Amino acid sequence: MCSPVSSPSAISSGAPLKSNVGGGGWCKGLSDCLILGPKVSRNIKLVQTPQYHHLLQEKVEEREKELEKQKEMKSMYKMRLERTQNYLRYCLQVAQDNGFLELIINNKEKQQESVSSSSTIIHATASPPQQQPHSDITYLIHQAKLNGWYIEPHEIEMDEEVAQGSTAHIYRGRWRGYEVAVKCVLPDFFLLNENGVSFFAQEVETLSRQRHRFVLQLMGACLDPPQHGWIVTELLAMTLKDWLHGPGKRRKERSIPLPIFEERVGKAMEIAQGMQYLHEHKPMVIHRDLKPSNIFLDDSMHVRIADFGHARFLNHEEKALTGETGTYVYMAPEVIRSEPYDEKSDVYSFAIILNELLTGEYPYIQTHYNPSKIALEVAENGLRPQLPEQEDEQLEELIQLIQLSWDEDVALRPSFRAITSTLTNIHHKLIRSNI
């Protein structure tokens, strides 16, 4: 190691600095110290001993174990989250069944009315803000007037109520001499749901674009929510559910005779044709709530696919947003699990309906499960309705079609074009055999 540098006085006096190199004197400077330091090779090669390899292998194994543990934890948390979601859905269903939700909503409305009354007294002199029309409705009004299906509320003569739903009531009515069905969306649907106007506009727009004999025909609409959000369609008195099972709630025992086999296959064929039209529409229309109570029959007993409240336009190769939409009993497992899905979710729903038409039984009626339990079993354990017993070649072919259409692997489910072709061939065979 070099000795300390000379004192400042020595430097200032101009005395020469001595080096200890060869003569035992002092360094000339820092550069000399660095030069005189020990020589170190710049090309050091680590000796990779067996112990080194063993240590490295242990570290790699530790990292792999840690990654595997993280994957397991992630899977476990995902499963817990899904189960929690399913349990919350079950709680929501129970609350709805027992009227708790209605009680909460009514209580909230009373609080809002109380706050509104107080605000009116305090701000009695202030002018109320003008409500701006929703952009979706503004566009739809323009389209309706342009295409001749805009209806003013006073043009409709309302008669008796024929059905009730959670978001709308349906009335029999008359418009320009026609008997019509008027779906009146409840004002609360718009007031309590920030997207209510958009959902209503989407349903009306979906119906306005459809022109097919097996899809419900839109006559017009009143486009002034929240008080006049009305959808006016052709009047159809019977649903596929009523035709197959009779009126009333789900039960094991039949209340009416089972329609003949040929007619049931014919109804399935017409539904498939209507759904093929919707799926091949540009942009594609996914129904997302296909079930017997949303399929009506006209006076000639031909089907009309209806209730596009959950429908969604989908561009080519686009996936629908995650989130459950529809009815649990007919809902595809990927939708229940809140995974991205496409038009094949409608194919799954159709498979449940087709099996229901063949067996004449409500789906899962033998299990005694409630809808939430059914959804859980479908999503996690592959539960499906009981298939009919194979009696002949046509029935065997139909069972194969059902099993493909509700397959867990979405890619294996056929398109409605393929389904229509299969059902048409079977239906023609049935007709020829009865001649």
Tab-separated table of C-alpha atoms in Angstrom:
chain	number	residue	atom	x	y	z
A	1	MET	CA	0.000	0.000	0.000
A	2	CYS	CA	1.282	3.528	-0.799
A	3	SER	CA	2.341	5.854	1.988
A	4	PRO	CA	0.453	9.092	2.720
A	5	VAL	CA	1.003	12.096	0.461
A	6	SER	CA	3.376	14.810	1.706
A	7	SER	CA	2.146	17.652	3.820
A	8	PRO	CA	0.720	20.795	2.253
A	9	SER	CA	3.776	22.755	3.325
A	10	ALA	CA	6.008	20.452	1.405
A	11	ILE	CA	3.880	20.782	-1.689
A	12	SER	CA	3.658	24.550	-1.446
A	13	SER	CA	7.399	24.911	-0.961
A	14	GLY	CA	8.008	23.205	-4.277
A	15	ALA	CA	10.027	20.357	-2.716
A	16	PRO	CA	10.222	17.344	-5.019
A	17	LEU	CA	8.066	14.337	-4.203
A	18	LYS	CA	9.842	11.069	-3.747
A	19	SER	CA	8.683	7.681	-4.826
A	20	ASN	CA	9.148	4.486	-2.849
A	21	VAL	CA	9.615	2.577	-6.086
A	22	GLY	CA	13.062	1.163	-6.040
A	23	GLY	CA	14.239	3.737	-3.520
A	24	GLY	CA	11.785	3.411	-0.610
A	25	GLY	CA	10.453	6.970	-1.028
A	26	TRP	CA	6.932	8.407	-1.392
A	27	CYS	CA	4.387	8.075	-4.311
A	28	LYS	CA	4.280	10.796	-6.896
A	29	GLY	CA	0.499	10.717	-7.027
A	30	LEU	CA	-2.707	8.718	-7.160
A	31	SER	CA	-1.921	7.338	-10.611
A	32	ASP	CA	1.267	5.851	-9.261
A	33	CYS	CA	-0.680	4.253	-6.427
A	34	LEU	CA	-3.057	2.611	-8.897
A	35	ILE	CA	-0.255	1.456	-11.123
A	36	LEU	CA	1.660	0.092	-8.202
A	37	GLY	CA	-1.348	-1.846	-6.876
A	38	PRO	CA	-1.597	-5.634	-7.124
A	39	LYS	CA	-2.077	-6.993	-10.636
A	40	VAL	CA	-5.487	-8.645	-11.126
A	41	SER	CA	-6.396	-10.622	-14.218
A	42	ARG	CA	-9.403	-9.285	-16.112
A	43	ASN	CA	-10.242	-12.716	-17.529
A	44	ILE	CA	-11.333	-14.562	-14.405
A	45	LYS	CA	-12.807	-17.997	-15.070
A	46	LEU	CA	-15.039	-19.504	-12.389
A	47	VAL	CA	-14.295	-23.074	-11.656
A	48	GLN	CA	-17.683	-24.883	-12.038
A	49	THR	CA	-17.377	-27.689	-9.569
A	50	PRO	CA	-19.989	-30.429	-9.002
A	51	GLN	CA	-20.946	-28.629	-5.795
A	52	TYR	CA	-21.661	-25.493	-7.824
A	53	HIS	CA	-23.901	-27.419	-10.224
A	54	HIS	CA	-25.744	-29.002	-7.308
A	55	LEU	CA	-26.335	-25.618	-5.656
A	56	LEU	CA	-27.601	-24.138	-8.921
A	57	GLN	CA	-29.964	-27.077	-9.436
A	58	GLU	CA	-31.380	-26.633	-5.927
A	59	LYS	CA	-32.099	-22.956	-6.598
A	60	VAL	CA	-33.872	-23.782	-9.870
A	61	GLU	CA	-35.999	-26.401	-8.122
A	62	GLU	CA	-36.888	-23.918	-5.372
A	63	ARG	CA	-38.007	-21.375	-7.973
A	64	GLU	CA	-40.101	-23.989	-9.800
A	65	LYS	CA	-41.760	-25.055	-6.553
A	66	GLU	CA	-42.521	-21.439	-5.728
A	67	LEU	CA	-44.077	-20.879	-9.158
A	68	GLU	CA	-46.160	-24.046	-8.836
A	69	LYS	CA	-47.317	-22.929	-5.410
A	70	GLN	CA	-48.346	-19.539	-6.809
A	71	LYS	CA	-50.320	-21.254	-9.597
A	72	GLU	CA	-52.114	-23.453	-7.074
A	73	MET	CA	-52.928	-20.442	-4.900
A	74	LYS	CA	-54.232	-18.551	-7.928
A	75	SER	CA	-56.465	-21.484	-8.925
A	76	MET	CA	-57.731	-21.828	-5.373
A	77	TYR	CA	-58.571	-18.125	-5.085
A	78	LYS	CA	-60.298	-18.221	-8.471
A	79	MET	CA	-62.406	-21.197	-7.382
A	80	ARG	CA	-63.278	-19.460	-4.093
A	81	LEU	CA	-64.244	-16.305	-5.980
A	82	GLU	CA	-66.500	-18.257	-8.344
A	83	ARG	CA	-68.151	-20.067	-5.453
A	84	THR	CA	-68.656	-16.778	-3.628
A	85	GLN	CA	-70.240	-15.297	-6.745
A	86	ASN	CA	-72.551	-18.286	-7.071
A	87	TYR	CA	-73.501	-18.030	-3.413
A	88	LEU	CA	-74.263	-14.324	-3.802
A	89	ARG	CA	-76.437	-15.139	-6.816
A	90	TYR	CA	-78.236	-17.714	-4.734
A	91	CYS	CA	-78.760	-15.137	-1.951
A	92	LEU	CA	-80.071	-12.671	-4.517
A	93	GLN	CA	-82.480	-15.298	-5.854
A	94	VAL	CA	-83.724	-16.069	-2.329
A	95	ALA	CA	-84.117	-12.362	-1.576
A	96	GLN	CA	-86.085	-11.883	-4.771
A	97	ASP	CA	-88.266	-14.933	-4.151
A	98	ASN	CA	-89.138	-13.722	-0.654
A	99	GLY	CA	-89.808	-10.111	-1.591
A	100	PHE	CA	-86.795	-8.651	0.236
A	101	LEU	CA	-85.561	-6.804	-2.849
A	102	GLU	CA	-88.926	-5.146	-3.358
A	103	LEU	CA	-88.924	-4.093	0.298
A	104	ILE	CA	-85.458	-2.552	-0.057
A	105	ILE	CA	-86.428	-0.731	-3.268
A	106	ASN	CA	-89.644	0.606	-1.729
A	107	ASN	CA	-87.729	1.815	1.314
A	108	LYS	CA	-85.170	3.519	-0.913
A	109	GLU	CA	-87.953	5.203	-2.914
A	110	LYS	CA	-89.513	6.540	0.295
A	111	GLN	CA	-86.153	7.976	1.333
A	112	GLN	CA	-85.725	9.580	-2.086
A	113	GLU	CA	-89.232	11.042	-1.903
A	114	SER	CA	-88.448	12.459	1.532
A	115	VAL	CA	-85.217	14.036	0.303
A	116	SER	CA	-86.991	15.317	-2.813
A	117	SER	CA	-89.760	16.939	-0.721
A	118	SER	CA	-87.209	18.696	1.488
A	119	SER	CA	-85.276	19.867	-1.549
A	120	THR	CA	-88.464	21.239	-3.146
A	121	ILE	CA	-89.262	23.325	-0.065
A	122	ILE	CA	-85.733	24.730	0.177
A	123	HIS	CA	-85.371	25.456	-3.540
A	124	ALA	CA	-88.964	26.419	-4.307
A	125	THR	CA	-87.902	29.466	-6.301
A	126	ALA	CA	-85.328	27.631	-8.401
A	127	SER	CA	-86.335	26.515	-11.894
A	128	PRO	CA	-86.098	22.732	-12.455
A	129	PRO	CA	-83.310	21.542	-14.765
A	130	GLN	CA	-84.365	20.482	-18.236
A	131	GLN	CA	-83.818	16.741	-18.806
A	132	GLN	CA	-81.780	16.122	-21.941
A	133	PRO	CA	-82.952	13.271	-24.197
A	134	HIS	CA	-80.712	10.200	-24.158
A	135	SER	CA	-78.483	9.962	-27.235
A	136	ASP	CA	-79.586	6.365	-27.975
A	137	ILE	CA	-83.254	7.399	-27.887
A	138	THR	CA	-82.627	10.490	-30.020
A	139	TYR	CA	-81.082	8.355	-32.760
A	140	LEU	CA	-83.843	5.745	-32.447
A	141	ILE	CA	-86.608	8.371	-32.702
A	142	HIS	CA	-85.032	9.620	-35.921
A	143	GLN	CA	-84.908	6.063	-37.333
A	144	ALA	CA	-88.469	5.301	-36.210
A	145	LYS	CA	-89.920	8.423	-37.842
A	146	LEU	CA	-87.871	7.825	-40.978
A	147	ASN	CA	-89.094	4.226	-41.327
A	148	GLY	CA	-92.682	4.786	-40.191
A	149	TRP	CA	-92.811	2.884	-36.894
A	150	TYR	CA	-92.793	5.803	-34.442
A	151	ILE	CA	-95.968	5.665	-32.299
A	152	GLU	CA	-97.415	8.350	-30.020
A	153	PRO	CA	-98.901	7.004	-26.744
A	154	HIS	CA	-102.368	8.418	-27.515
A	155	GLU	CA	-102.564	6.288	-30.691
A	156	ILE	CA	-102.841	3.074	-28.645
A	157	GLU	CA	-106.055	1.852	-27.017
A	158	MET	CA	-105.036	-0.161	-23.961
A	159	ASP	CA	-107.071	-3.193	-22.882
A	160	GLU	CA	-106.444	-5.767	-20.161
A	161	GLU	CA	-103.072	-6.808	-18.812
A	162	VAL	CA	-102.032	-10.237	-20.093
A	163	ALA	CA	-98.633	-10.787	-18.446
A	164	GLN	CA	-96.257	-9.398	-15.834
A	165	GLY	CA	-92.478	-9.441	-15.631
A	166	SER	CA	-89.848	-8.003	-13.318
A	167	THR	CA	-89.171	-5.062	-15.654
A	168	ALA	CA	-92.335	-4.763	-17.770
A	169	HIS	CA	-96.058	-5.478	-18.000
A	170	ILE	CA	-97.685	-6.641	-21.233
A	171	TYR	CA	-101.133	-5.451	-22.281
A	172	ARG	CA	-103.538	-6.320	-25.038
A	173	GLY	CA	-104.271	-3.243	-27.151
A	174	ARG	CA	-105.389	-1.837	-30.485
A	175	TRP	CA	-103.383	0.322	-32.852
A	176	ARG	CA	-104.696	1.499	-36.232
A	177	GLY	CA	-107.215	-1.343	-36.302
A	178	TYR	CA	-104.699	-4.061	-35.406
A	179	GLU	CA	-104.797	-6.154	-32.252
A	180	VAL	CA	-101.369	-5.702	-30.714
A	181	ALA	CA	-99.326	-6.595	-27.651
A	182	VAL	CA	-97.919	-3.596	-25.800
A	183	LYS	CA	-94.867	-4.217	-23.636
A	184	CYS	CA	-94.766	-1.336	-21.151
A	185	VAL	CA	-91.369	-1.095	-19.487
A	186	LEU	CA	-91.822	-0.025	-15.874
A	187	PRO	CA	-90.660	3.531	-15.042
A	188	ASP	CA	-88.575	2.149	-12.149
A	189	PHE	CA	-86.483	0.210	-14.655
A	190	PHE	CA	-85.278	3.521	-16.091
A	191	LEU	CA	-85.116	5.421	-12.802
A	192	LEU	CA	-83.183	2.774	-10.840
A	193	ASN	CA	-80.926	1.591	-13.663
A	194	GLU	CA	-78.473	4.042	-15.192
A	195	ASN	CA	-78.243	1.890	-18.335
A	196	GLY	CA	-81.995	1.321	-18.551
A	197	VAL	CA	-82.526	3.644	-21.511
A	198	SER	CA	-79.663	2.024	-23.432
A	199	PHE	CA	-81.036	-1.476	-22.788
A	200	PHE	CA	-84.504	-0.396	-23.906
A	201	ALA	CA	-83.126	1.268	-27.038
A	202	GLN	CA	-81.100	-1.830	-27.887
A	203	GLU	CA	-84.131	-4.118	-27.582
A	204	VAL	CA	-86.201	-1.862	-29.845
A	205	GLU	CA	-83.402	-1.520	-32.384
A	206	THR	CA	-82.834	-5.293	-32.444
A	207	LEU	CA	-86.513	-5.942	-33.158
A	208	SER	CA	-86.708	-3.173	-35.758
A	209	ARG	CA	-84.007	-4.843	-37.869
A	210	GLN	CA	-85.533	-8.330	-37.990
A	211	ARG	CA	-87.648	-9.562	-40.897
A	212	HIS	CA	-88.202	-13.302	-40.561
A	213	ARG	CA	-91.350	-15.408	-40.305
A	214	PHE	CA	-90.104	-17.097	-37.101
A	215	VAL	CA	-88.990	-13.885	-35.348
A	216	LEU	CA	-91.451	-11.600	-33.541
A	217	GLN	CA	-92.579	-8.680	-35.714
A	218	LEU	CA	-92.230	-5.131	-34.395
A	219	MET	CA	-95.186	-2.867	-35.219
A	220	GLY	CA	-93.752	0.248	-33.601
A	221	ALA	CA	-92.638	1.838	-30.340
A	222	CYS	CA	-93.310	4.743	-27.990
A	223	LEU	CA	-89.891	6.228	-27.313
A	224	ASP	CA	-90.436	8.550	-24.366
A	225	PRO	CA	-89.060	6.852	-21.217
A	226	PRO	CA	-89.491	6.616	-18.289
A	227	GLN	CA	-93.297	6.964	-18.575
A	228	HIS	CA	-93.739	5.784	-22.154
A	229	GLY	CA	-91.134	3.165	-22.948
A	230	TRP	CA	-93.495	0.928	-24.917
A	231	ILE	CA	-92.779	-1.776	-27.490
A	232	VAL	CA	-95.699	-2.643	-29.774
A	233	THR	CA	-95.682	-6.064	-31.482
A	234	GLU	CA	-98.084	-8.507	-33.085
A	235	LEU	CA	-100.385	-10.119	-30.510
A	236	LEU	CA	-99.541	-13.757	-29.778
A	237	ALA	CA	-101.459	-15.497	-27.020
A	238	MET	CA	-99.494	-18.719	-26.459
A	239	THR	CA	-95.869	-19.521	-25.620
A	240	LEU	CA	-93.964	-22.703	-26.424
A	241	LYS	CA	-93.943	-23.411	-22.684
A	242	ASP	CA	-97.757	-23.309	-22.496
A	243	TRP	CA	-98.075	-25.424	-25.653
A	244	LEU	CA	-95.734	-28.108	-24.310
A	245	HIS	CA	-96.550	-28.126	-20.582
A	246	GLY	CA	-99.785	-26.204	-20.169
A	247	PRO	CA	-100.233	-23.023	-18.105
A	248	GLY	CA	-98.904	-22.712	-14.571
A	249	LYS	CA	-95.701	-23.429	-12.686
A	250	ARG	CA	-93.138	-26.212	-13.137
A	251	ARG	CA	-94.314	-29.623	-12.007
A	252	LYS	CA	-93.561	-33.279	-12.708
A	253	GLU	CA	-97.093	-34.341	-13.612
A	254	ARG	CA	-98.412	-33.351	-17.029
A	255	SER	CA	-101.558	-31.211	-17.090
A	256	ILE	CA	-102.169	-31.614	-20.848
A	257	PRO	CA	-101.473	-34.430	-23.355
A	258	LEU	CA	-97.992	-34.402	-24.879
A	259	PRO	CA	-98.104	-33.047	-28.476
A	260	ILE	CA	-97.248	-35.597	-31.142
A	261	PHE	CA	-93.561	-36.233	-31.877
A	262	GLU	CA	-93.626	-34.842	-35.416
A	263	GLU	CA	-95.044	-31.500	-34.208
A	264	ARG	CA	-92.417	-31.190	-31.479
A	265	VAL	CA	-89.599	-31.775	-33.964
A	266	GLY	CA	-91.269	-29.249	-36.286
A	267	LYS	CA	-91.207	-26.587	-33.556
A	268	ALA	CA	-87.507	-27.269	-32.933
A	269	MET	CA	-86.817	-26.927	-36.671
A	270	GLU	CA	-88.574	-23.538	-36.824
A	271	ILE	CA	-86.690	-22.248	-33.769
A	272	ALA	CA	-83.406	-23.326	-35.386
A	273	GLN	CA	-84.341	-21.527	-38.623
A	274	GLY	CA	-85.157	-18.332	-36.734
A	275	MET	CA	-81.906	-18.521	-34.765
A	276	GLN	CA	-79.932	-19.210	-37.946
A	277	TYR	CA	-81.359	-15.987	-39.377
A	278	LEU	CA	-80.337	-14.030	-36.247
A	279	HIS	CA	-76.830	-15.492	-36.123
A	280	GLU	CA	-76.231	-14.883	-39.838
A	281	HIS	CA	-77.553	-11.332	-39.580
A	282	LYS	CA	-74.940	-8.581	-40.081
A	283	PRO	CA	-74.106	-7.694	-37.406
A	284	MET	CA	-74.857	-11.011	-35.723
A	285	VAL	CA	-77.595	-11.016	-33.082
A	286	ILE	CA	-77.060	-13.173	-29.986
A	287	HIS	CA	-80.344	-13.710	-28.149
A	288	ARG	CA	-78.771	-14.627	-24.753
A	289	ASP	CA	-82.076	-15.619	-23.115
A	290	LEU	CA	-83.498	-18.352	-25.344
A	291	LYS	CA	-86.133	-20.402	-23.476
A	292	PRO	CA	-89.683	-21.725	-24.090
A	293	SER	CA	-91.387	-18.786	-22.368
A	294	ASN	CA	-89.634	-16.399	-24.794
A	295	ILE	CA	-90.851	-18.312	-27.851
A	296	PHE	CA	-94.441	-17.579	-28.925
A	297	LEU	CA	-96.826	-19.351	-31.299
A	298	ASP	CA	-99.057	-17.576	-33.807
A	299	ASP	CA	-102.599	-18.557	-34.849
A	300	SER	CA	-101.160	-21.097	-37.301
A	301	MET	CA	-98.997	-22.582	-34.505
A	302	HIS	CA	-95.729	-21.382	-36.039
A	303	VAL	CA	-93.027	-20.102	-33.681
A	304	ARG	CA	-91.991	-16.504	-33.057
A	305	ILE	CA	-88.707	-15.920	-31.217
A	306	ALA	CA	-89.314	-12.987	-28.886
A	307	ASP	CA	-87.992	-10.973	-25.926
A	308	PHE	CA	-84.778	-9.370	-27.105
A	309	GLY	CA	-84.222	-7.539	-23.813
A	310	HIS	CA	-80.908	-9.362	-23.338
A	311	ALA	CA	-79.938	-9.509	-27.020
A	312	ARG	CA	-76.599	-8.210	-28.220
A	313	PHE	CA	-75.182	-7.278	-31.637
A	314	LEU	CA	-71.844	-8.990	-32.248
A	315	ASN	CA	-69.361	-8.304	-35.037
A	316	HIS	CA	-67.425	-11.085	-36.798
A	317	GLU	CA	-65.122	-13.047	-34.428
A	318	GLU	CA	-66.021	-10.746	-31.528
A	319	LYS	CA	-66.617	-12.196	-28.072
A	320	ALA	CA	-69.442	-10.982	-25.869
A	321	LEU	CA	-68.514	-9.347	-22.583
A	322	THR	CA	-68.351	-11.579	-19.570
A	323	GLY	CA	-71.188	-11.612	-17.086
A	324	GLU	CA	-74.181	-13.823	-16.672
A	325	THR	CA	-77.150	-12.975	-18.838
A	326	GLY	CA	-80.278	-15.065	-19.240
A	327	THR	CA	-82.029	-17.762	-17.223
A	328	TYR	CA	-80.001	-20.257	-15.167
A	329	VAL	CA	-81.784	-23.418	-16.347
A	330	TYR	CA	-81.021	-22.645	-20.011
A	331	MET	CA	-77.735	-20.792	-19.450
A	332	ALA	CA	-74.467	-22.076	-20.939
A	333	PRO	CA	-71.710	-23.010	-18.465
A	334	GLU	CA	-69.271	-20.433	-19.863
A	335	VAL	CA	-71.857	-17.704	-19.243
A	336	ILE	CA	-72.458	-18.925	-15.678
A	337	ARG	CA	-68.702	-18.820	-15.056
A	338	SER	CA	-68.585	-15.216	-16.355
A	339	GLU	CA	-66.204	-16.184	-19.158
A	340	PRO	CA	-66.157	-14.578	-22.623
A	341	TYR	CA	-68.717	-16.245	-24.891
A	342	ASP	CA	-70.130	-16.066	-28.395
A	343	GLU	CA	-73.193	-17.232	-30.359
A	344	LYS	CA	-72.591	-20.845	-29.265
A	345	SER	CA	-74.158	-19.936	-25.910
A	346	ASP	CA	-77.478	-19.745	-27.811
A	347	VAL	CA	-76.768	-23.206	-29.264
A	348	TYR	CA	-76.423	-24.574	-25.722
A	349	SER	CA	-79.767	-23.010	-24.714
A	350	PHE	CA	-81.381	-24.505	-27.804
A	351	ALA	CA	-80.068	-27.972	-26.850
A	352	ILE	CA	-81.842	-27.721	-23.483
A	353	ILE	CA	-85.058	-26.695	-25.285
A	354	LEU	CA	-84.746	-29.513	-27.850
A	355	ASN	CA	-84.297	-32.079	-25.084
A	356	GLU	CA	-87.315	-30.589	-23.286
A	357	LEU	CA	-89.397	-30.959	-26.463
A	358	LEU	CA	-88.368	-34.606	-26.840
A	359	THR	CA	-88.862	-35.671	-23.208
A	360	GLY	CA	-91.882	-33.466	-22.490
A	361	GLU	CA	-90.320	-32.706	-19.080
A	362	TYR	CA	-88.997	-29.509	-17.551
A	363	PRO	CA	-85.171	-29.505	-17.428
A	364	TYR	CA	-83.757	-30.922	-14.162
A	365	ILE	CA	-87.276	-31.497	-12.778
A	366	GLN	CA	-86.105	-34.821	-11.283
A	367	THR	CA	-83.235	-33.239	-9.302
A	368	HIS	CA	-85.285	-30.973	-6.980
A	369	TYR	CA	-82.488	-28.380	-7.381
A	370	ASN	CA	-83.279	-24.664	-7.319
A	371	PRO	CA	-82.000	-22.533	-10.255
A	372	SER	CA	-78.857	-21.409	-8.394
A	373	LYS	CA	-77.914	-24.981	-7.476
A	374	ILE	CA	-78.511	-26.054	-11.078
A	375	ALA	CA	-76.188	-23.284	-12.288
A	376	LEU	CA	-73.469	-24.367	-9.859
A	377	GLU	CA	-73.697	-28.021	-10.908
A	378	VAL	CA	-73.750	-27.158	-14.619
A	379	ALA	CA	-70.687	-24.908	-14.348
A	380	GLU	CA	-68.563	-27.062	-12.022
A	381	ASN	CA	-69.710	-30.658	-12.490
A	382	GLY	CA	-71.098	-30.821	-16.040
A	383	LEU	CA	-74.726	-31.407	-15.018
A	384	ARG	CA	-77.148	-31.791	-17.947
A	385	PRO	CA	-80.873	-32.721	-18.174
A	386	GLN	CA	-81.888	-36.355	-18.477
A	387	LEU	CA	-81.936	-37.504	-22.115
A	388	PRO	CA	-84.896	-39.367	-23.652
A	389	GLU	CA	-84.696	-43.124	-24.056
A	390	GLN	CA	-83.609	-44.193	-27.544
A	391	GLU	CA	-86.523	-45.783	-29.376
A	392	ASP	CA	-85.704	-45.431	-33.077
A	393	GLU	CA	-83.108	-44.147	-35.518
A	394	GLN	CA	-84.519	-40.598	-35.680
A	395	LEU	CA	-84.461	-40.256	-31.904
A	396	GLU	CA	-80.885	-41.529	-31.745
A	397	GLU	CA	-79.855	-38.889	-34.287
A	398	LEU	CA	-81.618	-36.185	-32.264
A	399	ILE	CA	-79.905	-37.295	-29.050
A	400	GLN	CA	-76.515	-37.055	-30.757
A	401	LEU	CA	-77.420	-33.536	-31.905
A	402	ILE	CA	-78.390	-32.555	-28.348
A	403	GLN	CA	-75.178	-33.924	-26.858
A	404	LEU	CA	-73.066	-32.032	-29.384
A	405	SER	CA	-75.037	-28.823	-28.919
A	406	TRP	CA	-74.632	-28.726	-25.124
A	407	ASP	CA	-71.032	-29.973	-25.103
A	408	GLU	CA	-68.702	-28.307	-22.597
A	409	ASP	CA	-66.265	-27.654	-25.449
A	410	VAL	CA	-67.773	-24.670	-27.254
A	411	ALA	CA	-65.865	-25.489	-30.451
A	412	LEU	CA	-67.713	-28.817	-30.775
A	413	ARG	CA	-71.158	-27.215	-30.729
A	414	PRO	CA	-72.625	-26.998	-34.255
A	415	SER	CA	-73.859	-23.821	-35.914
A	416	PHE	CA	-77.580	-23.209	-36.337
A	417	ARG	CA	-77.095	-23.729	-40.075
A	418	ALA	CA	-75.961	-27.312	-39.357
A	419	ILE	CA	-78.705	-27.795	-36.753
A	420	THR	CA	-81.377	-26.577	-39.192
A	421	SER	CA	-80.127	-28.973	-41.860
A	422	THR	CA	-80.207	-31.960	-39.485
A	423	LEU	CA	-83.665	-31.168	-38.108
A	424	THR	CA	-85.109	-30.511	-41.580
A	425	ASN	CA	-83.934	-33.927	-42.788
A	426	ILE	CA	-85.365	-35.674	-39.726
A	427	HIS	CA	-88.663	-33.778	-40.012
A	428	HIS	CA	-89.020	-34.716	-43.690
A	429	LYS	CA	-88.403	-38.389	-42.830
A	430	LEU	CA	-91.122	-38.221	-40.170
A	431	ILE	CA	-93.597	-36.681	-42.631
A	432	ARG	CA	-92.849	-39.316	-45.291
A	433	SER	CA	-93.217	-42.153	-42.786
A	434	ASN	CA	-96.703	-40.911	-41.836
A	435	ILE	CA	-97.987	-40.646	-45.415
